[in-house]
PDB file of C-alpha atoms in Angstrom:
ATOM      1  CA  UNK A   1    -159.175  -0.890-130.326  1.00 64.00           C
ATOM      2  CA  UNK A   2    -162.916  -0.695-130.733  1.00 69.00           C
ATOM      3  CA  UNK A   3    -164.605  -0.840-134.097  1.00 75.00           C
ATOM      4  CA  UNK A   4    -168.083   0.544-134.334  1.00 71.00           C
ATOM      5  CA  UNK A   5    -170.944  -1.814-133.620  1.00 70.00           C
ATOM      6  CA  UNK A   6    -173.490  -0.590-136.123  1.00 71.00           C
ATOM      7  CA  UNK A   7    -172.763  -2.848-139.078  1.00 77.00           C
ATOM      8  CA  UNK A   8    -170.104  -5.162-140.447  1.00 84.00           C
ATOM      9  CA  UNK A   9    -169.957  -6.455-144.014  1.00 85.00           C
ATOM     10  CA  UNK A  10    -167.446  -8.492-145.916  1.00 89.00           C
ATOM     11  CA  UNK A  11    -166.636 -12.072-146.869  1.00 93.00           C
ATOM     12  CA  UNK A  12    -168.394 -14.604-144.628  1.00 95.00           C
ATOM     13  CA  UNK A  13    -165.072 -16.255-143.700  1.00 96.00           C
ATOM     14  CA  UNK A  14    -163.556 -12.957-142.722  1.00 93.00           C
ATOM     15  CA  UNK A  15    -166.524 -12.024-140.537  1.00 93.00           C
ATOM     16  CA  UNK A  16    -166.504 -15.487-138.888  1.00 95.00           C
ATOM     17  CA  UNK A  17    -162.849 -15.003-138.184  1.00 95.00           C
ATOM     18  CA  UNK A  18    -163.452 -11.759-136.374  1.00 92.00           C
ATOM     19  CA  UNK A  19    -166.262 -13.125-134.209  1.00 93.00           C
ATOM     20  CA  UNK A  20    -164.837 -16.624-133.607  1.00 95.00           C
ATOM     21  CA  UNK A  21    -163.536 -15.806-130.123  1.00 92.00           C
ATOM     22  CA  UNK A  22    -164.293 -17.046-126.625  1.00 90.00           C
ATOM     23  CA  UNK A  23    -166.828 -15.305-124.498  1.00 89.00           C
ATOM     24  CA  UNK A  24    -165.526 -13.041-121.722  1.00 84.00           C
ATOM     25  CA  UNK A  25    -164.587 -15.046-118.625  1.00 82.00           C
ATOM     26  CA  UNK A  26    -166.487 -13.245-115.873  1.00 81.00           C
ATOM     27  CA  UNK A  27    -163.875 -14.407-113.329  1.00 81.00           C
ATOM     28  CA  UNK A  28    -161.322 -12.271-115.135  1.00 81.00           C
ATOM     29  CA  UNK A  29    -163.408  -9.096-114.861  1.00 79.00           C
ATOM     30  CA  UNK A  30    -162.259  -6.692-112.225  1.00 77.00           C
ATOM     31  CA  UNK A  31    -163.244  -3.495-110.426  1.00 77.00           C
ATOM     32  CA  UNK A  32    -166.427  -2.223-108.895  1.00 77.00           C
ATOM     33  CA  UNK A  33    -169.710  -4.103-109.376  1.00 80.00           C
ATOM     34  CA  UNK A  34    -172.975  -2.151-109.590  1.00 84.00           C
ATOM     35  CA  UNK A  35    -176.342  -3.935-109.971  1.00 86.00           C
ATOM     36  CA  UNK A  36    -174.479  -7.219-110.535  1.00 81.00           C
ATOM     37  CA  UNK A  37    -172.333  -5.911-113.347  1.00 79.00           C
ATOM     38  CA  UNK A  38    -168.671  -4.909-113.588  1.00 72.00           C
ATOM     39  CA  UNK A  39    -168.187  -1.411-114.875  1.00 71.00           C
ATOM     40  CA  UNK A  40    -167.025  -1.155-118.526  1.00 70.00           C
ATOM     41  CA  UNK A  41    -164.469   1.582-117.859  1.00 70.00           C
ATOM     42  CA  UNK A  42    -162.615  -0.748-115.473  1.00 74.00           C
ATOM     43  CA  UNK A  43    -162.625  -3.554-118.079  1.00 75.00           C
ATOM     44  CA  UNK A  44    -162.859  -3.644-121.897  1.00 77.00           C
ATOM     45  CA  UNK A  45    -165.941  -2.518-123.814  1.00 80.00           C
ATOM     46  CA  UNK A  46    -167.561  -5.308-125.867  1.00 83.00           C
ATOM     47  CA  UNK A  47    -166.247  -3.744-129.103  1.00 85.00           C
ATOM     48  CA  UNK A  48    -162.741  -3.644-127.692  1.00 84.00           C
ATOM     49  CA  UNK A  49    -162.966  -7.256-126.475  1.00 86.00           C
ATOM     50  CA  UNK A  50    -164.025  -8.470-129.936  1.00 90.00           C
ATOM     51  CA  UNK A  51    -161.343  -6.611-131.868  1.00 88.00           C
ATOM     52  CA  UNK A  52    -158.502  -7.296-129.452  1.00 87.00           C
ATOM     53  CA  UNK A  53    -159.275 -10.961-129.324  1.00 88.00           C
ATOM     54  CA  UNK A  54    -159.431 -11.106-133.096  1.00 92.00           C
ATOM     55  CA  UNK A  55    -155.968  -9.459-133.305  1.00 90.00           C
ATOM     56  CA  UNK A  56    -154.647 -11.732-130.530  1.00 89.00           C
ATOM     57  CA  UNK A  57    -154.973 -14.632-132.958  1.00 92.00           C
ATOM     58  CA  UNK A  58    -151.862 -13.176-134.641  1.00 90.00           C
ATOM     59  CA  UNK A  59    -149.976 -11.368-131.850  1.00 86.00           C
ATOM     60  CA  UNK A  60    -150.109 -10.638-128.150  1.00 83.00           C
ATOM     61  CA  UNK A  61    -151.805  -7.279-127.429  1.00 77.00           C
ATOM     62  CA  UNK A  62    -152.256  -6.160-123.839  1.00 75.00           C
ATOM     63  CA  UNK A  63    -154.989  -3.767-122.990  1.00 69.00           C
ATOM     64  CA  UNK A  64    -156.199  -3.894-119.362  1.00 64.00           C
ATOM     65  CA  UNK A  65    -159.249  -1.650-119.386  1.00 57.00           C
ATOM     66  CA  UNK A  66    -161.429   0.662-121.439  1.00 57.00           C
ATOM     67  CA  UNK A  67    -159.438   3.859-121.003  1.00 62.00           C
ATOM     68  CA  UNK A  68    -155.888   2.349-120.880  1.00 62.00           C
ATOM     69  CA  UNK A  69    -154.083   3.097-124.137  1.00 67.00           C
ATOM     70  CA  UNK A  70    -150.283   3.233-124.114  1.00 68.00           C
ATOM     71  CA  UNK A  71    -148.856   5.467-126.794  1.00 72.00           C
ATOM     72  CA  UNK A  72    -146.858   2.692-128.383  1.00 73.00           C
ATOM     73  CA  UNK A  73    -150.067   0.868-129.340  1.00 78.00           C
ATOM     74  CA  UNK A  74    -151.315   3.647-131.646  1.00 77.00           C
ATOM     75  CA  UNK A  75    -149.434   2.319-134.644  1.00 83.00           C
ATOM     76  CA  UNK A  76    -150.710  -1.187-134.037  1.00 85.00           C
ATOM     77  CA  UNK A  77    -154.266   0.152-133.795  1.00 85.00           C
ATOM     78  CA  UNK A  78    -153.996   2.060-137.059  1.00 88.00           C
ATOM     79  CA  UNK A  79    -152.287  -0.853-138.816  1.00 90.00           C
ATOM     80  CA  UNK A  80    -154.971  -3.255-137.606  1.00 88.00           C
ATOM     81  CA  UNK A  81    -157.721  -0.980-139.125  1.00 89.00           C
ATOM     82  CA  UNK A  82    -155.760  -0.390-142.339  1.00 91.00           C
ATOM     83  CA  UNK A  83    -155.043  -4.120-142.977  1.00 91.00           C
ATOM     84  CA  UNK A  84    -158.286  -5.592-141.802  1.00 90.00           C
ATOM     85  CA  UNK A  85    -161.095  -3.147-142.556  1.00 88.00           C
ATOM     86  CA  UNK A  86    -162.639  -0.848-144.977  1.00 85.00           C
ATOM     87  CA  UNK A  87    -164.053   1.943-142.844  1.00 81.00           C
ATOM     88  CA  UNK A  88    -166.977   3.868-144.151  1.00 78.00           C
ATOM     89  CA  UNK A  89    -169.391   6.087-142.179  1.00 73.00           C
ATOM     90  CA  UNK A  90    -172.982   4.975-141.750  1.00 73.00           C
ATOM     91  CA  UNK A  91    -174.291   7.959-143.747  1.00 71.00           C
ATOM     92  CA  UNK A  92    -171.918   7.302-146.666  1.00 75.00           C
ATOM     93  CA  UNK A  93    -172.906   3.611-146.573  1.00 77.00           C
ATOM     94  CA  UNK A  94    -176.614   4.515-146.535  1.00 78.00           C
ATOM     95  CA  UNK A  95    -177.401   3.137-143.102  1.00 75.00           C
ATOM     96  CA  UNK A  96    -179.420   5.011-140.480  1.00 74.00           C
ATOM     97  CA  UNK A  97    -179.945   4.028-136.874  1.00 72.00           C
ATOM     98  CA  UNK A  98    -183.506   2.861-136.201  1.00 75.00           C
ATOM     99  CA  UNK A  99    -182.887   3.321-132.497  1.00 72.00           C
ATOM    100  CA  UNK A 100    -181.616   6.949-132.856  1.00 65.00           C
ATOM    101  CA  UNK A 101    -182.914   8.288-136.207  1.00 63.00           C
ATOM    102  CA  UNK A 102    -180.868  11.145-137.684  1.00 59.00           C
ATOM    103  CA  UNK A 103    -178.184  10.663-135.032  1.00 59.00           C
ATOM    104  CA  UNK A 104    -174.688  12.050-135.811  1.00 57.00           C
ATOM    105  CA  UNK A 105    -172.720   9.579-133.650  1.00 55.00           C
ATOM    106  CA  UNK A 106    -170.878   7.278-136.052  1.00 57.00           C
ATOM    107  CA  UNK A 107    -173.083   8.288-138.954  1.00 57.00           C
ATOM    108  CA  UNK A 108    -171.080  11.478-139.379  1.00 60.00           C
ATOM    109  CA  UNK A 109    -167.486  10.995-138.184  1.00 58.00           C
ATOM    110  CA  UNK A 110    -166.888  14.731-137.856  1.00 52.00           C
ATOM    111  CA  UNK A 111    -169.615  14.889-135.181  1.00 55.00           C
ATOM    112  CA  UNK A 112    -168.081  12.032-133.207  1.00 59.00           C
ATOM    113  CA  UNK A 113    -164.876  12.376-131.259  1.00 56.00           C
ATOM    114  CA  UNK A 114    -162.659   9.381-131.979  1.00 58.00           C
ATOM    115  CA  UNK A 115    -164.131   8.386-135.334  1.00 70.00           C
ATOM    116  CA  UNK A 116    -161.967   8.608-138.403  1.00 75.00           C
ATOM    117  CA  UNK A 117    -163.038  10.809-141.233  1.00 78.00           C
ATOM    118  CA  UNK A 118    -162.802   9.271-144.658  1.00 81.00           C
ATOM    119  CA  UNK A 119    -159.683  11.281-145.473  1.00 83.00           C
ATOM    120  CA  UNK A 120    -158.014  10.097-142.272  1.00 84.00           C
ATOM    121  CA  UNK A 121    -158.839   6.506-142.962  1.00 86.00           C
ATOM    122  CA  UNK A 122    -157.510   6.735-146.553  1.00 89.00           C
ATOM    123  CA  UNK A 123    -154.272   8.267-145.250  1.00 90.00           C
ATOM    124  CA  UNK A 124    -153.849   5.433-142.690  1.00 89.00           C
ATOM    125  CA  UNK A 125    -154.695   2.817-145.334  1.00 93.00           C
ATOM    126  CA  UNK A 126    -151.952   4.164-147.603  1.00 95.00           C
ATOM    127  CA  UNK A 127    -149.506   4.266-144.765  1.00 94.00           C
ATOM    128  CA  UNK A 128    -149.773   0.542-143.980  1.00 94.00           C
ATOM    129  CA  UNK A 129    -150.607  -1.094-147.285  1.00 94.00           C
ATOM    130  CA  UNK A 130    -148.478  -1.668-150.455  1.00 94.00           C
ATOM    131  CA  UNK A 131    -151.408  -1.072-152.772  1.00 92.00           C
ATOM    132  CA  UNK A 132    -152.168   2.623-152.468  1.00 92.00           C
ATOM    133  CA  UNK A 133    -155.548   4.149-153.051  1.00 88.00           C
ATOM    134  CA  UNK A 134    -156.194   7.555-154.634  1.00 90.00           C
ATOM    135  CA  UNK A 135    -158.336   9.903-152.736  1.00 86.00           C
ATOM    136  CA  UNK A 136    -159.161  13.588-152.607  1.00 88.00           C
ATOM    137  CA  UNK A 137    -158.993  14.967-149.112  1.00 85.00           C
ATOM    138  CA  UNK A 138    -162.351  16.294-147.939  1.00 83.00           C
ATOM    139  CA  UNK A 139    -161.279  19.653-146.429  1.00 85.00           C
ATOM    140  CA  UNK A 140    -164.829  20.636-145.483  1.00 82.00           C
ATOM    141  CA  UNK A 141    -165.276  17.399-143.386  1.00 79.00           C
ATOM    142  CA  UNK A 142    -161.827  17.973-141.848  1.00 80.00           C
ATOM    143  CA  UNK A 143    -162.777  21.505-140.925  1.00 82.00           C
ATOM    144  CA  UNK A 144    -166.054  20.436-139.367  1.00 77.00           C
ATOM    145  CA  UNK A 145    -164.288  17.735-137.371  1.00 75.00           C
ATOM    146  CA  UNK A 146    -161.682  20.248-136.177  1.00 77.00           C
ATOM    147  CA  UNK A 147    -164.341  22.740-135.057  1.00 76.00           C
ATOM    148  CA  UNK A 148    -166.347  20.070-133.269  1.00 71.00           C
ATOM    149  CA  UNK A 149    -163.230  18.786-131.433  1.00 70.00           C
ATOM    150  CA  UNK A 150    -162.133  22.290-130.461  1.00 71.00           C
ATOM    151  CA  UNK A 151    -165.679  23.034-129.263  1.00 69.00           C
ATOM    152  CA  UNK A 152    -165.294  20.194-126.767  1.00 65.00           C
ATOM    153  CA  UNK A 153    -162.213  21.848-125.272  1.00 67.00           C
ATOM    154  CA  UNK A 154    -163.623  25.356-125.398  1.00 67.00           C
ATOM    155  CA  UNK A 155    -166.712  24.214-123.621  1.00 61.00           C
ATOM    156  CA  UNK A 156    -165.005  21.688-121.335  1.00 63.00           C
ATOM    157  CA  UNK A 157    -166.688  23.092-118.219  1.00 59.00           C
ATOM    158  CA  UNK A 158    -169.954  23.907-119.950  1.00 63.00           C
ATOM    159  CA  UNK A 159    -172.127  21.263-121.510  1.00 67.00           C
ATOM    160  CA  UNK A 160    -174.537  24.044-122.533  1.00 73.00           C
ATOM    161  CA  UNK A 161    -171.894  25.823-124.652  1.00 69.00           C
ATOM    162  CA  UNK A 162    -170.887  22.505-126.259  1.00 66.00           C
ATOM    163  CA  UNK A 163    -174.474  21.696-127.068  1.00 71.00           C
ATOM    164  CA  UNK A 164    -175.014  25.039-128.771  1.00 73.00           C
ATOM    165  CA  UNK A 165    -171.867  24.606-130.952  1.00 69.00           C
ATOM    166  CA  UNK A 166    -172.723  20.986-131.836  1.00 68.00           C
ATOM    167  CA  UNK A 167    -176.333  21.868-132.586  1.00 72.00           C
ATOM    168  CA  UNK A 168    -175.218  24.609-134.979  1.00 71.00           C
ATOM    169  CA  UNK A 169    -173.078  22.085-136.825  1.00 67.00           C
ATOM    170  CA  UNK A 170    -175.890  19.509-136.800  1.00 68.00           C
ATOM    171  CA  UNK A 171    -178.369  22.092-138.165  1.00 70.00           C
ATOM    172  CA  UNK A 172    -176.096  22.740-141.174  1.00 65.00           C
ATOM    173  CA  UNK A 173    -176.180  19.024-141.882  1.00 62.00           C
ATOM    174  CA  UNK A 174    -179.974  18.685-141.569  1.00 64.00           C
ATOM    175  CA  UNK A 175    -179.770  16.630-138.425  1.00 65.00           C
ATOM    176  CA  UNK A 176    -181.814  16.557-135.296  1.00 62.00           C
ATOM    177  CA  UNK A 177    -180.592  18.762-132.471  1.00 64.00           C
ATOM    178  CA  UNK A 178    -179.275  17.298-129.209  1.00 60.00           C
ATOM    179  CA  UNK A 179    -181.844  17.495-126.445  1.00 61.00           C
TER     180      UNK A 179
END
């Protein structure tokens, strides 16, 4: 339940509706405190907090912390994206991070675990909306995403192996290698 935080666009009223939520009550945060701050993984990330509180305007959704995700919420998550967003990668939208130039994270969904490829988003959109959209599945993007995800499992104990695999994929895309 966390939309990316790079850019939002849409009708002003729609964007105001998303962000018209109360600030986090620090008395409701829990878990370990380091340097005066509660740890995100024991609470919600800012992106999760925004999206869940937007959705709570319509229905009660319980999510206790960053990594808690009961299986029965997956359909609600997908439906919330399909009915409230148009997802598009940063590279497809023509946006590049000034903080991390040529970064793959979020700019190229197939390089980022957890991001939807355009084909995946279109499939989800059609699943939850009456008005269907026509799309041609991008098999190359799907293959790259599959390879990248599998490389994480293959190299689970070895960050060096994972870096090599991801850097090969990044090189084919003209992107900067991971340090």
